[in-house]
Structure formats: C-alpha cells, structure tokens
PDB file of N, CA and C in Angstrom:
ATOM      1  N   UNK R   1      -6.643 -30.404  18.331  1.00 41.00           N
ATOM      2  CA  UNK R   1      -7.101 -29.249  17.585  1.00 41.00           C
ATOM      3  C   UNK R   1      -6.025 -28.182  17.645  1.00 41.00           C
ATOM      4  N   UNK R   2      -5.644 -27.680  16.502  1.00 45.00           N
ATOM      5  CA  UNK R   2      -4.639 -26.608  16.433  1.00 45.00           C
ATOM      6  C   UNK R   2      -5.342 -25.261  16.354  1.00 45.00           C
ATOM      7  N   UNK R   3      -4.848 -24.308  17.115  1.00 54.00           N
ATOM      8  CA  UNK R   3      -5.336 -22.944  17.030  1.00 54.00           C
ATOM      9  C   UNK R   3      -4.175 -22.080  16.565  1.00 54.00           C
ATOM     10  N   UNK R   4      -4.498 -21.040  15.822  1.00 58.00           N
ATOM     11  CA  UNK R   4      -3.440 -20.182  15.307  1.00 58.00           C
ATOM     12  C   UNK R   4      -3.972 -18.776  15.105  1.00 58.00           C
ATOM     13  N   UNK R   5      -3.054 -17.855  15.046  1.00 62.00           N
ATOM     14  CA  UNK R   5      -3.334 -16.474  14.692  1.00 62.00           C
ATOM     15  C   UNK R   5      -2.589 -16.201  13.402  1.00 62.00           C
ATOM     16  N   UNK R   6      -3.247 -15.595  12.448  1.00 69.00           N
ATOM     17  CA  UNK R   6      -2.676 -15.440  11.122  1.00 69.00           C
ATOM     18  C   UNK R   6      -2.872 -14.009  10.654  1.00 69.00           C
ATOM     19  N   UNK R   7      -1.810 -13.375  10.179  1.00 74.00           N
ATOM     20  CA  UNK R   7      -1.891 -12.035   9.613  1.00 74.00           C
ATOM     21  C   UNK R   7      -1.183 -11.989   8.279  1.00 74.00           C
ATOM     22  N   UNK R   8      -1.796 -11.346   7.295  1.00 81.00           N
ATOM     23  CA  UNK R   8      -1.193 -11.276   5.960  1.00 81.00           C
ATOM     24  C   UNK R   8      -1.519  -9.931   5.320  1.00 81.00           C
ATOM     25  N   UNK R   9      -0.527  -9.378   4.620  1.00 84.00           N
ATOM     26  CA  UNK R   9      -0.710  -8.151   3.852  1.00 84.00           C
ATOM     27  C   UNK R   9       0.058  -8.311   2.545  1.00 84.00           C
ATOM     28  N   UNK R  10      -0.603  -8.035   1.427  1.00 91.00           N
ATOM     29  CA  UNK R  10       0.031  -8.144   0.110  1.00 91.00           C
ATOM     30  C   UNK R  10      -0.274  -6.885  -0.686  1.00 91.00           C
ATOM     31  N   UNK R  11       0.758  -6.341  -1.355  1.00 93.00           N
ATOM     32  CA  UNK R  11       0.589  -5.164  -2.203  1.00 93.00           C
ATOM     33  C   UNK R  11       1.262  -5.423  -3.546  1.00 93.00           C
ATOM     34  N   UNK R  12       0.618  -4.998  -4.620  1.00 96.00           N
ATOM     35  CA  UNK R  12       1.154  -5.154  -5.975  1.00 96.00           C
ATOM     36  C   UNK R  12       1.142  -3.805  -6.679  1.00 96.00           C
ATOM     37  N   UNK R  13       2.196  -3.542  -7.428  1.00 97.00           N
ATOM     38  CA  UNK R  13       2.272  -2.337  -8.252  1.00 97.00           C
ATOM     39  C   UNK R  13       2.779  -2.737  -9.629  1.00 97.00           C
ATOM     40  N   UNK R  14       2.072  -2.279 -10.668  1.00 97.00           N
ATOM     41  CA  UNK R  14       2.469  -2.567 -12.050  1.00 97.00           C
ATOM     42  C   UNK R  14       2.574  -1.243 -12.794  1.00 97.00           C
ATOM     43  N   UNK R  15       3.733  -1.001 -13.389  1.00 97.00           N
ATOM     44  CA  UNK R  15       3.948   0.171 -14.238  1.00 97.00           C
ATOM     45  C   UNK R  15       4.148  -0.314 -15.671  1.00 97.00           C
ATOM     46  N   UNK R  16       3.443   0.306 -16.606  1.00 96.00           N
ATOM     47  CA  UNK R  16       3.548  -0.080 -18.012  1.00 96.00           C
ATOM     48  C   UNK R  16       3.913   1.152 -18.827  1.00 96.00           C
ATOM     49  N   UNK R  17       4.896   0.972 -19.689  1.00 95.00           N
ATOM     50  CA  UNK R  17       5.339   2.062 -20.545  1.00 95.00           C
ATOM     51  C   UNK R  17       5.351   1.553 -21.979  1.00 95.00           C
ATOM     52  N   UNK R  18       4.597   2.219 -22.848  1.00 93.00           N
ATOM     53  CA  UNK R  18       4.578   1.859 -24.271  1.00 93.00           C
ATOM     54  C   UNK R  18       5.469   2.865 -24.994  1.00 93.00           C
ATOM     55  N   UNK R  19       6.641   2.420 -25.400  1.00 86.00           N
ATOM     56  CA  UNK R  19       7.621   3.332 -25.990  1.00 86.00           C
ATOM     57  C   UNK R  19       7.564   3.358 -27.506  1.00 86.00           C
ATOM     58  N   UNK R  20       6.967   2.371 -28.145  1.00 83.00           N
ATOM     59  CA  UNK R  20       6.688   2.347 -29.580  1.00 83.00           C
ATOM     60  C   UNK R  20       5.369   1.600 -29.742  1.00 83.00           C
ATOM     61  N   UNK R  21       4.638   1.819 -30.834  1.00 82.00           N
ATOM     62  CA  UNK R  21       3.400   1.053 -31.022  1.00 82.00           C
ATOM     63  C   UNK R  21       3.696  -0.453 -31.024  1.00 82.00           C
ATOM     64  N   UNK R  22       3.025  -1.183 -30.141  1.00 83.00           N
ATOM     65  CA  UNK R  22       3.218  -2.632 -30.051  1.00 83.00           C
ATOM     66  C   UNK R  22       4.388  -3.067 -29.191  1.00 83.00           C
ATOM     67  N   UNK R  23       5.096  -2.129 -28.564  1.00 90.00           N
ATOM     68  CA  UNK R  23       6.247  -2.466 -27.720  1.00 90.00           C
ATOM     69  C   UNK R  23       6.016  -1.890 -26.332  1.00 90.00           C
ATOM     70  N   UNK R  24       6.088  -2.753 -25.327  1.00 94.00           N
ATOM     71  CA  UNK R  24       5.784  -2.334 -23.963  1.00 94.00           C
ATOM     72  C   UNK R  24       6.840  -2.843 -22.985  1.00 94.00           C
ATOM     73  N   UNK R  25       7.052  -2.051 -21.957  1.00 95.00           N
ATOM     74  CA  UNK R  25       7.935  -2.421 -20.857  1.00 95.00           C
ATOM     75  C   UNK R  25       7.088  -2.426 -19.584  1.00 95.00           C
ATOM     76  N   UNK R  26       7.145  -3.540 -18.836  1.00 96.00           N
ATOM     77  CA  UNK R  26       6.404  -3.672 -17.582  1.00 96.00           C
ATOM     78  C   UNK R  26       7.401  -3.763 -16.427  1.00 96.00           C
ATOM     79  N   UNK R  27       7.128  -3.018 -15.375  1.00 97.00           N
ATOM     80  CA  UNK R  27       7.868  -3.112 -14.120  1.00 97.00           C
ATOM     81  C   UNK R  27       6.858  -3.498 -13.051  1.00 97.00           C
ATOM     82  N   UNK R  28       7.127  -4.590 -12.350  1.00 97.00           N
ATOM     83  CA  UNK R  28       6.191  -5.117 -11.354  1.00 97.00           C
ATOM     84  C   UNK R  28       6.906  -5.244 -10.021  1.00 97.00           C
ATOM     85  N   UNK R  29       6.231  -4.792  -8.968  1.00 96.00           N
ATOM     86  CA  UNK R  29       6.741  -4.934  -7.604  1.00 96.00           C
ATOM     87  C   UNK R  29       5.638  -5.539  -6.748  1.00 96.00           C
ATOM     88  N   UNK R  30       5.965  -6.588  -6.039  1.00 95.00           N
ATOM     89  CA  UNK R  30       5.033  -7.233  -5.122  1.00 95.00           C
ATOM     90  C   UNK R  30       5.693  -7.329  -3.758  1.00 95.00           C
ATOM     91  N   UNK R  31       4.941  -6.947  -2.739  1.00 93.00           N
ATOM     92  CA  UNK R  31       5.439  -7.058  -1.376  1.00 93.00           C
ATOM     93  C   UNK R  31       4.421  -7.842  -0.565  1.00 93.00           C
ATOM     94  N   UNK R  32       4.906  -8.819   0.185  1.00 91.00           N
ATOM     95  CA  UNK R  32       4.023  -9.614   1.023  1.00 91.00           C
ATOM     96  C   UNK R  32       4.583  -9.735   2.424  1.00 91.00           C
ATOM     97  N   UNK R  33       3.694  -9.692   3.372  1.00 86.00           N
ATOM     98  CA  UNK R  33       4.053  -9.885   4.783  1.00 86.00           C
ATOM     99  C   UNK R  33       3.100 -10.934   5.333  1.00 86.00           C
ATOM    100  N   UNK R  34       3.668 -11.933   6.002  1.00 81.00           N
ATOM    101  CA  UNK R  34       2.846 -13.004   6.538  1.00 81.00           C
ATOM    102  C   UNK R  34       3.362 -13.382   7.918  1.00 81.00           C
ATOM    103  N   UNK R  35       2.465 -13.437   8.870  1.00 73.00           N
ATOM    104  CA  UNK R  35       2.825 -13.799  10.236  1.00 73.00           C
ATOM    105  C   UNK R  35       1.894 -14.908  10.709  1.00 73.00           C
ATOM    106  N   UNK R  36       2.482 -16.024  11.070  1.00 68.00           N
ATOM    107  CA  UNK R  36       1.732 -17.138  11.646  1.00 68.00           C
ATOM    108  C   UNK R  36       2.167 -17.297  13.097  1.00 68.00           C
ATOM    109  N   UNK R  37       1.230 -17.495  13.943  1.00 63.00           N
ATOM    110  CA  UNK R  37       1.568 -17.761  15.341  1.00 63.00           C
ATOM    111  C   UNK R  37       0.731 -18.946  15.789  1.00 63.00           C
ATOM    112  N   UNK R  38       1.372 -20.081  15.933  1.00 59.00           N
ATOM    113  CA  UNK R  38       0.683 -21.274  16.403  1.00 59.00           C
ATOM    114  C   UNK R  38       0.556 -21.218  17.911  1.00 59.00           C
ATOM    115  N   UNK R  39      -0.565 -21.672  18.385  1.00 59.00           N
ATOM    116  CA  UNK R  39      -0.787 -21.721  19.821  1.00 59.00           C
ATOM    117  C   UNK R  39      -0.617 -23.161  20.285  1.00 59.00           C
ATOM    118  N   UNK R  40       0.418 -23.402  21.054  1.00 63.00           N
ATOM    119  CA  UNK R  40       0.713 -24.729  21.558  1.00 63.00           C
ATOM    120  C   UNK R  40       0.054 -24.887  22.930  1.00 63.00           C
ATOM    121  N   UNK R  41      -0.806 -25.886  23.099  1.00 64.00           N
ATOM    122  CA  UNK R  41      -1.472 -26.029  24.397  1.00 64.00           C
ATOM    123  C   UNK R  41      -0.509 -26.372  25.537  1.00 64.00           C
ATOM    124  N   UNK R  42       0.710 -26.797  25.224  1.00 68.00           N
ATOM    125  CA  UNK R  42       1.676 -27.137  26.268  1.00 68.00           C
ATOM    126  C   UNK R  42       2.539 -25.948  26.687  1.00 68.00           C
ATOM    127  N   UNK R  43       2.442 -24.823  25.932  1.00 64.00           N
ATOM    128  CA  UNK R  43       3.195 -23.626  26.304  1.00 64.00           C
ATOM    129  C   UNK R  43       2.602 -23.008  27.566  1.00 64.00           C
ATOM    130  N   UNK R  44       3.428 -22.278  28.330  1.00 65.00           N
ATOM    131  CA  UNK R  44       2.886 -21.589  29.500  1.00 65.00           C
ATOM    132  C   UNK R  44       1.834 -20.565  29.065  1.00 65.00           C
ATOM    133  N   UNK R  45       0.883 -20.323  29.951  1.00 65.00           N
ATOM    134  CA  UNK R  45      -0.163 -19.361  29.632  1.00 65.00           C
ATOM    135  C   UNK R  45       0.429 -17.969  29.525  1.00 65.00           C
ATOM    136  N   UNK R  46      -0.058 -17.234  28.578  1.00 64.00           N
ATOM    137  CA  UNK R  46       0.395 -15.866  28.368  1.00 64.00           C
ATOM    138  C   UNK R  46      -0.719 -15.099  27.692  1.00 64.00           C
ATOM    139  N   UNK R  47      -0.383 -13.947  27.156  1.00 66.00           N
ATOM    140  CA  UNK R  47      -1.383 -13.154  26.454  1.00 66.00           C
ATOM    141  C   UNK R  47      -1.812 -13.869  25.183  1.00 66.00           C
ATOM    142  N   UNK R  48      -3.080 -13.921  24.953  1.00 65.00           N
ATOM    143  CA  UNK R  48      -3.618 -14.538  23.742  1.00 65.00           C
ATOM    144  C   UNK R  48      -3.543 -13.539  22.594  1.00 65.00           C
ATOM    145  N   UNK R  49      -3.161 -13.986  21.387  1.00 62.00           N
ATOM    146  CA  UNK R  49      -3.158 -13.055  20.252  1.00 62.00           C
ATOM    147  C   UNK R  49      -4.561 -12.588  19.910  1.00 62.00           C
ATOM    148  N   UNK R  50      -5.579 -13.314  20.365  1.00 65.00           N
ATOM    149  CA  UNK R  50      -6.957 -12.919  20.094  1.00 65.00           C
ATOM    150  C   UNK R  50      -7.412 -11.788  20.997  1.00 65.00           C
ATOM    151  N   UNK R  51      -6.677 -11.529  22.073  1.00 71.00           N
ATOM    152  CA  UNK R  51      -7.030 -10.456  23.001  1.00 71.00           C
ATOM    153  C   UNK R  51      -6.579  -9.088  22.482  1.00 71.00           C
ATOM    154  N   UNK R  52      -5.732  -9.071  21.463  1.00 71.00           N
ATOM    155  CA  UNK R  52      -5.229  -7.803  20.912  1.00 71.00           C
ATOM    156  C   UNK R  52      -6.323  -7.113  20.095  1.00 71.00           C
ATOM    157  N   UNK R  53      -6.304  -5.788  20.102  1.00 78.00           N
ATOM    158  CA  UNK R  53      -7.269  -5.028  19.319  1.00 78.00           C
ATOM    159  C   UNK R  53      -6.965  -5.178  17.828  1.00 78.00           C
ATOM    160  N   UNK R  54      -7.927  -4.809  17.000  1.00 76.00           N
ATOM    161  CA  UNK R  54      -7.739  -4.899  15.550  1.00 76.00           C
ATOM    162  C   UNK R  54      -6.583  -4.009  15.113  1.00 76.00           C
ATOM    163  N   UNK R  55      -6.468  -2.832  15.704  1.00 81.00           N
ATOM    164  CA  UNK R  55      -5.366  -1.927  15.364  1.00 81.00           C
ATOM    165  C   UNK R  55      -4.013  -2.521  15.708  1.00 81.00           C
ATOM    166  N   UNK R  56      -3.918  -3.183  16.864  1.00 78.00           N
ATOM    167  CA  UNK R  56      -2.664  -3.836  17.253  1.00 78.00           C
ATOM    168  C   UNK R  56      -2.340  -5.004  16.335  1.00 78.00           C
ATOM    169  N   UNK R  57      -3.346  -5.778  15.963  1.00 73.00           N
ATOM    170  CA  UNK R  57      -3.124  -6.890  15.044  1.00 73.00           C
ATOM    171  C   UNK R  57      -2.640  -6.375  13.689  1.00 73.00           C
ATOM    172  N   UNK R  58      -3.220  -5.261  13.234  1.00 74.00           N
ATOM    173  CA  UNK R  58      -2.817  -4.670  11.955  1.00 74.00           C
ATOM    174  C   UNK R  58      -1.381  -4.155  12.024  1.00 74.00           C
ATOM    175  N   UNK R  59      -1.023  -3.456  13.105  1.00 77.00           N
ATOM    176  CA  UNK R  59       0.345  -2.927  13.218  1.00 77.00           C
ATOM    177  C   UNK R  59       1.357  -4.050  13.421  1.00 77.00           C
ATOM    178  N   UNK R  60       0.965  -5.150  14.079  1.00 75.00           N
ATOM    179  CA  UNK R  60       1.879  -6.281  14.245  1.00 75.00           C
ATOM    180  C   UNK R  60       2.228  -6.917  12.905  1.00 75.00           C
ATOM    181  N   UNK R  61       1.313  -6.862  11.956  1.00 76.00           N
ATOM    182  CA  UNK R  61       1.588  -7.399  10.619  1.00 76.00           C
ATOM    183  C   UNK R  61       2.733  -6.621   9.967  1.00 76.00           C
ATOM    184  N   UNK R  62       2.805  -5.310  10.210  1.00 77.00           N
ATOM    185  CA  UNK R  62       3.861  -4.496   9.609  1.00 77.00           C
ATOM    186  C   UNK R  62       5.179  -4.592  10.363  1.00 77.00           C
ATOM    187  N   UNK R  63       5.204  -5.284  11.492  1.00 81.00           N
ATOM    188  CA  UNK R  63       6.462  -5.545  12.191  1.00 81.00           C
ATOM    189  C   UNK R  63       7.208  -6.726  11.583  1.00 81.00           C
ATOM    190  N   UNK R  64       6.558  -7.477  10.707  1.00 81.00           N
ATOM    191  CA  UNK R  64       7.156  -8.646  10.063  1.00 81.00           C
ATOM    192  C   UNK R  64       7.987  -8.187   8.868  1.00 81.00           C
ATOM    193  N   UNK R  65       9.168  -8.773   8.699  1.00 85.00           N
ATOM    194  CA  UNK R  65      10.037  -8.421   7.573  1.00 85.00           C
ATOM    195  C   UNK R  65       9.354  -8.819   6.257  1.00 85.00           C
ATOM    196  N   UNK R  66       9.297  -7.924   5.252  1.00 87.00           N
ATOM    197  CA  UNK R  66       8.558  -8.212   4.022  1.00 87.00           C
ATOM    198  C   UNK R  66       9.348  -9.076   3.039  1.00 87.00           C
ATOM    199  N   UNK R  67       8.601  -9.787   2.197  1.00 91.00           N
ATOM    200  CA  UNK R  67       9.160 -10.478   1.030  1.00 91.00           C
ATOM    201  C   UNK R  67       8.876  -9.594  -0.174  1.00 91.00           C
ATOM    202  N   UNK R  68       9.931  -9.169  -0.880  1.00 94.00           N
ATOM    203  CA  UNK R  68       9.781  -8.310  -2.046  1.00 94.00           C
ATOM    204  C   UNK R  68      10.139  -9.075  -3.311  1.00 94.00           C
ATOM    205  N   UNK R  69       9.358  -8.850  -4.363  1.00 96.00           N
ATOM    206  CA  UNK R  69       9.621  -9.453  -5.664  1.00 96.00           C
ATOM    207  C   UNK R  69       9.573  -8.332  -6.702  1.00 96.00           C
ATOM    208  N   UNK R  70      10.612  -8.249  -7.549  1.00 97.00           N
ATOM    209  CA  UNK R  70      10.681  -7.281  -8.636  1.00 97.00           C
ATOM    210  C   UNK R  70      10.760  -8.046  -9.953  1.00 97.00           C
ATOM    211  N   UNK R  71       9.928  -7.661 -10.910  1.00 97.00           N
ATOM    212  CA  UNK R  71       9.923  -8.300 -12.224  1.00 97.00           C
ATOM    213  C   UNK R  71       9.984  -7.241 -13.309  1.00 97.00           C
ATOM    214  N   UNK R  72      10.664  -7.583 -14.404  1.00 97.00           N
ATOM    215  CA  UNK R  72      10.716  -6.725 -15.590  1.00 97.00           C
ATOM    216  C   UNK R  72      10.322  -7.586 -16.785  1.00 97.00           C
ATOM    217  N   UNK R  73       9.409  -7.068 -17.592  1.00 95.00           N
ATOM    218  CA  UNK R  73       8.980  -7.783 -18.786  1.00 95.00           C
ATOM    219  C   UNK R  73       9.014  -6.809 -19.954  1.00 95.00           C
ATOM    220  N   UNK R  74       9.557  -7.265 -21.067  1.00 94.00           N
ATOM    221  CA  UNK R  74       9.658  -6.453 -22.273  1.00 94.00           C
ATOM    222  C   UNK R  74       8.931  -7.173 -23.403  1.00 94.00           C
ATOM    223  N   UNK R  75       7.933  -6.519 -23.978  1.00 91.00           N
ATOM    224  CA  UNK R  75       7.243  -7.005 -25.176  1.00 91.00           C
ATOM    225  C   UNK R  75       7.683  -6.140 -26.336  1.00 91.00           C
ATOM    226  N   UNK R  76       8.110  -6.778 -27.403  1.00 89.00           N
ATOM    227  CA  UNK R  76       8.544  -6.031 -28.580  1.00 89.00           C
ATOM    228  C   UNK R  76       7.963  -6.699 -29.811  1.00 89.00           C
ATOM    229  N   UNK R  77       7.278  -5.926 -30.616  1.00 84.00           N
ATOM    230  CA  UNK R  77       6.690  -6.434 -31.859  1.00 84.00           C
ATOM    231  C   UNK R  77       7.532  -5.938 -33.020  1.00 84.00           C
ATOM    232  N   UNK R  78       8.018  -6.872 -33.833  1.00 79.00           N
ATOM    233  CA  UNK R  78       8.811  -6.527 -35.010  1.00 79.00           C
ATOM    234  C   UNK R  78       7.863  -6.167 -36.154  1.00 79.00           C
ATOM    235  N   UNK R  79       7.902  -4.925 -36.570  1.00 67.00           N
ATOM    236  CA  UNK R  79       7.064  -4.448 -37.674  1.00 67.00           C
ATOM    237  C   UNK R  79       7.954  -4.041 -38.845  1.00 67.00           C
ATOM    238  N   UNK R  80       7.406  -4.149 -40.020  1.00 59.00           N
ATOM    239  CA  UNK R  80       8.158  -3.708 -41.190  1.00 59.00           C
ATOM    240  C   UNK R  80       7.915  -2.267 -41.462  1.00 59.00           C
TER     241      UNK R  80
END
C-alpha cells in the first residue's frame, strides 16, 4: 500500500480586449504548483506530513517552484 501527501494550487487569469467589433485579443496566464511526497515504509522514521497543521500544509505548497504558462490568442473577423 502506498501512502502519499499531495498539495496542489492552480490559478488562471484571462484578459480579453475587443479592439474592433468582432476582433478580440486574449491574454491568458496559468500558474500551477504541485507537491507530491511519497511515504516509503523503508525510510527512517521522521515527521509525518500528516502531522503538519493545515496552515503549514498550505504554506508548504507555496514553497514549490511554480509552472507558468502564458498564451496569446487573436481573433479577427474580416468585414466589408
């Protein structure tokens, strides 16, 4: 049986600008943080990640280096 501690935080931001009727520019930013900690039964005994308070577990998630994604999308409608 595998036991693990898992923490994840994801944030998304979308900005939309309509510069002409039917033409839009989208700017998207996504940030994700994910921390997995497998508990190996053969490792020496130590502090359990389950013994940490909710506040500590939440702050530990922000100690993980984030994955950032930036996207740009342009919609343009050709009108006469």
